[in-house]
Amino acid sequence: MNRPGSLSRINKDKESLSLSLKKLIYGIVFLVIASFVISMYIVTERERRDYGIRDTDNVLKTLSSNVSSDIEKYKSLSRLIMIESRVVDFLRASEPSVDIGMINDARYGIMDILNATEGVDSVMIFREDMIMVATNRFTYKYDYELMNSDSWRKDINDGNGGAVVSLNSNGVAAKSDGRPVVTIGREINDIDTQKRTGLLMMNISTSVFERMLIRLGYNDICIMGVDGTYLAGNHEYSEYFGPDFINEKIEYKDIILGGEEALLAGCTVKDLPIVILRVSPYGKEGIPFRILFVLLFLLVVLTVLAIFVGVFIRKNITDPIFGLSAAMERNKKSGVLKKIEVQVPYSEFGMLEDDYNSMIDHVNELFDKLVEKEKTLQKAEMRVLQEQIKPHFLYNSIETIGFMALDSGAESVHDALETLGSFYRNFLSKGGREIPLEREVQIVKDYLSLQKLRYGDILEDEYDIDEDTLSFIVPKLILQPLVENCIYHGIRMKGEKGTIKVSAKLIDGELHLTIKDTGVGMDADKIESILSAKGATNDQNTESFGLWGTIERIRFYTGREDVVRIRSEIGEYTEIEILIPNTL
């Protein structure tokens, strides 16, 4: 039996212990909350900065990619200008025969190509004797003293026919209104003799970059030249340009903008004399408010529950959290994004489970949209490649010239024009992306007929086309690029008479197309490069790129990788076999 004194002492000890525990618990709670607040402040500030860096990094990479892509488009356009027939005649003509009529013809040839393209401010072509043809000539001031020296074109000649990007016409010409331009220069070599016949400079207006920034919604971007020339964007930010940003690696600096801290970042566009600057204030973006609130709520709940009962925490909070975590971990290890099902005692954890499952559904939906978007993009790119030119006047012009040739007694010229007209009618196919094999074969026949006018007896063609394959639907222009590859990189390289044979057969419902030439052939490494992704990245191997591009179109059309086979023997032949399943 306890005495009253003992009970009093026990109660006093309990009160003392209770007070000590309260002080300890309150102290721990205070330290935890203080540590939490300080940590969240540090994390928040760091996350704001990291978010700003990540966002800026994405913007600069996206914009750099768009600028590079646009410049590549103009490089391709410059190649078309170099091989335009009237430009070639101007470059090949002897100096006494060059008159104002020939110069104007060359200018019209350039303008015909530029009509379907925006952003080209001017094109200048210089012969070796420095006779020049230019579009928009009178909007430029020319430095003829520098033009007659070799210093301004040294970097272009060093490019050995490749495109060299610079600023402001390499100094030989300046816009009368003082506006800067981006210049694509390249050496022009004769397609037959491979001797240099002149030099091309294409000036790109900076309005191209302005439209790009408007389209992308970027108003915090300034585009500069590496020499400090302002090109486009927010002119106020040009004052932040410096040599540190002439670097393909993105450089970051903290600055004060309007009394607030801001992030200045910039980099050079790869292989281009263009610098992109971005100035963005540190805002509230990137602060994980929802996570902070959830963590704070959980902290308070856990602290309160810890004061009263640890067991309750373990059974009703800790265990459910471990259950959710384990379910998520199992989900992660399974490699498949799927919903989880865990029995939880409280609605808060049910909400967390629902949010996670909702997130899984959203992520899967985003994956599906991304895949569909990529498919749509590839289809759009294929369509653009097939419909880059639509000369509606071409047929009538060819027919008129043919009748003129016939009236003049030039029957062979009339026949050649008839063949050319037939080739383009089938080539364009009213914009269709798929045509019957019969028409695809006719395109090849017309094309080879035209090539024979140039190469004469060194080229023969044979056809073994089964009747039941003529109506088979195939992607347009899959044979002509392969036949062209046979001529230029097979038979012509061999230097003797050669034969191209086109065959078509139906085997087990699949169309088997075979193109065989008696050219120089290719080794196993080259075949492997063409059939793999290496064929698309090897800039020095242009024939492989064209062949690889056609192979990729066929793969995309069929949805299979194993639809193209290449067999070859060095010095003897090359045979390409294409398998196309019936999609009807």
GROMACS .gro file of C-alpha atoms in nm, residues 139 262 360 384 418 439 453 466 500:
model
    9
  139THR     CA    1   2.067   4.872 -10.214
  262ALA     CA    2   1.874   3.874  -6.305
  360ILE     CA    3   0.120   0.817  -6.435
  384VAL     CA    4   0.816   1.928  -9.767
  418GLU     CA    5   0.883   1.581 -12.462
  439ARG     CA    6   0.435   0.562 -11.311
  453LEU     CA    7   2.153   1.267 -12.403
  466ASP     CA    8   0.610  -0.820 -11.405
  500ILE     CA    9   2.133  -0.030 -11.508
   0.00000   0.00000   0.00000
